[in-house]
């Protein structure tokens, strides 16, 4: 009977590493696996600072996913668990674990564009923060200088310049040129806002404008940092981004949105003819008002002039003039009499001076002065005596009510937290109290409380 020799035609055994390496080469050399399109639901997503690792799943299977930083930086929307996405990438094997993985190069939401989803996510963030509900700065009605942020070439600045000159050639504008498209456009626009902010006293408002384009072309105006710069700008900001149907984050946070650059310039200015017409109407109304007031004042003046005080002045003043003449006459007589009396007094004084010597007068005056001094001394002494008696009485009253006097006589004062205790209702058992004596304090504890009836 023929026996089986297990060593005959023996095949070499492979290590797990060798087998995994062979399978990986198969995956990497298969052209069908170098670019695959997969639709699935995100699972196990945890944001990382560099590369991203998560899963795509459906009801039948789960695939591990790797997305390197260079590819993930191009994703404009925020990934969330449960979000259905479309992925393009290649399939390979991670040798260390022996698992096959999908290495994604491009990712977008399933059903809507990635930029649109990113825009909606940013809108939702600003809406929850209340940034769309902030009060808008009013647009000045008669600006003199306007700062314009846009490209220095193209139809936008031409339309703004033409419209400003057509409506009001007196309005000045200053162009702050910038890129309005591309990855570096938001930073450049923000830089121009900061330049304007350094010289706000020169400008009345800001126009931020760009012509039409796709959502990719207008994406710079959906930048969060740029939106915050517009909100924080101390000057009113008018935006005109894209066509009338286009709405960007910058439009939503600005103080006023215009459909076109031309409309923005129209909103920013009042036509010179309208201003002149307003001034003319104001001058007409002012002249009419002044003429009406002058007419009223003339009527009042005529009415006043017809008052008897003016028409019958002599008749009204006659009694007063007669009384004035009589008063003058009495004053003259009185003055003469007073003069005669004063002359008579002087004669008496002269006679008295002649009849008495100066020495006698000085003696009499000295006596009177001495009497006055004695009277003053007596009066002051009486006042001081009364005040001293009053102060002594007050001191006795204060001394009588001084708690220390009671302490000196053997009494004590009970204190609780600095407050005087006057009743057993103010204390409780085991409460700590301070007792003040004449020479110090006692710290005691209440053991029992007895009322007057229980004593």
Coordinates of N, CA and C in Angstrom, one line a residue, residues 179-187 189 210 215-224 226-227 248 250:
X179 N -6.8 92.0 -3.0 CA -7.3 90.8 -3.8 C -8.6 90.5 -3.2
X180 N -9.5 90.1 -4.1 CA -10.9 89.7 -3.7 C -11.2 88.3 -3.9
X181 N -10.2 87.5 -4.2 CA -10.4 86.1 -4.5 C -9.1 85.3 -4.1
X182 N -9.2 84.1 -3.6 CA -8.1 83.3 -3.3 C -7.9 83.1 -1.8
X183 N -7.0 82.2 -1.4 CA -6.8 81.8 0.0 C -6.3 83.0 0.8
X184 N -5.5 83.8 0.2 CA -4.9 84.9 1.0 C -5.8 86.2 1.0
X185 N -6.9 86.2 0.2 CA -7.7 87.4 0.1 C -8.3 87.8 1.5
X186 N -8.8 86.9 2.3 CA -9.4 87.4 3.6 C -8.3 88.2 4.4
X187 N -7.1 87.7 4.5 CA -6.1 88.4 5.3 C -5.8 89.8 4.7
X189 N -7.8 91.7 2.9 CA -9.0 92.6 3.2 C -9.0 93.0 4.6
X210 N -17.3 93.5 -4.5 CA -16.7 92.5 -5.5 C -17.7 92.2 -6.5
X215 N -19.5 80.3 -6.0 CA -19.3 80.3 -4.6 C -17.9 80.2 -4.2
X216 N -17.1 79.5 -5.0 CA -15.7 79.3 -4.8 C -15.0 80.7 -4.9
X217 N -15.4 81.5 -5.9 CA -14.8 82.8 -6.2 C -15.1 83.7 -5.0
X218 N -16.3 83.6 -4.4 CA -16.8 84.5 -3.4 C -16.4 84.0 -2.0
X219 N -15.8 82.9 -1.9 CA -15.6 82.2 -0.6 C -14.8 83.1 0.4
X220 N -13.9 83.9 -0.1 CA -13.1 84.8 0.8 C -14.0 85.6 1.7
X221 N -15.2 85.9 1.3 CA -16.1 86.8 2.0 C -17.0 86.0 3.0
X222 N -16.7 84.7 3.1 CA -17.4 83.9 4.1 C -16.4 83.6 5.3
X223 N -15.3 84.3 5.3 CA -14.3 84.0 6.3 C -14.7 84.6 7.7
X224 N -14.6 83.8 8.7 CA -15.1 84.3 10.1 C -14.3 85.5 10.6
X226 N -12.8 87.8 8.9 CA -13.2 89.0 8.1 C -14.6 89.5 8.6
X227 N -15.5 88.6 8.9 CA -16.8 88.9 9.4 C -16.7 89.7 10.7
X248 N -23.3 86.4 1.2 CA -22.1 85.9 1.9 C -22.2 86.3 3.4
X250 N -20.1 88.2 4.9 CA -19.9 89.6 5.0 C -21.1 90.4 4.8

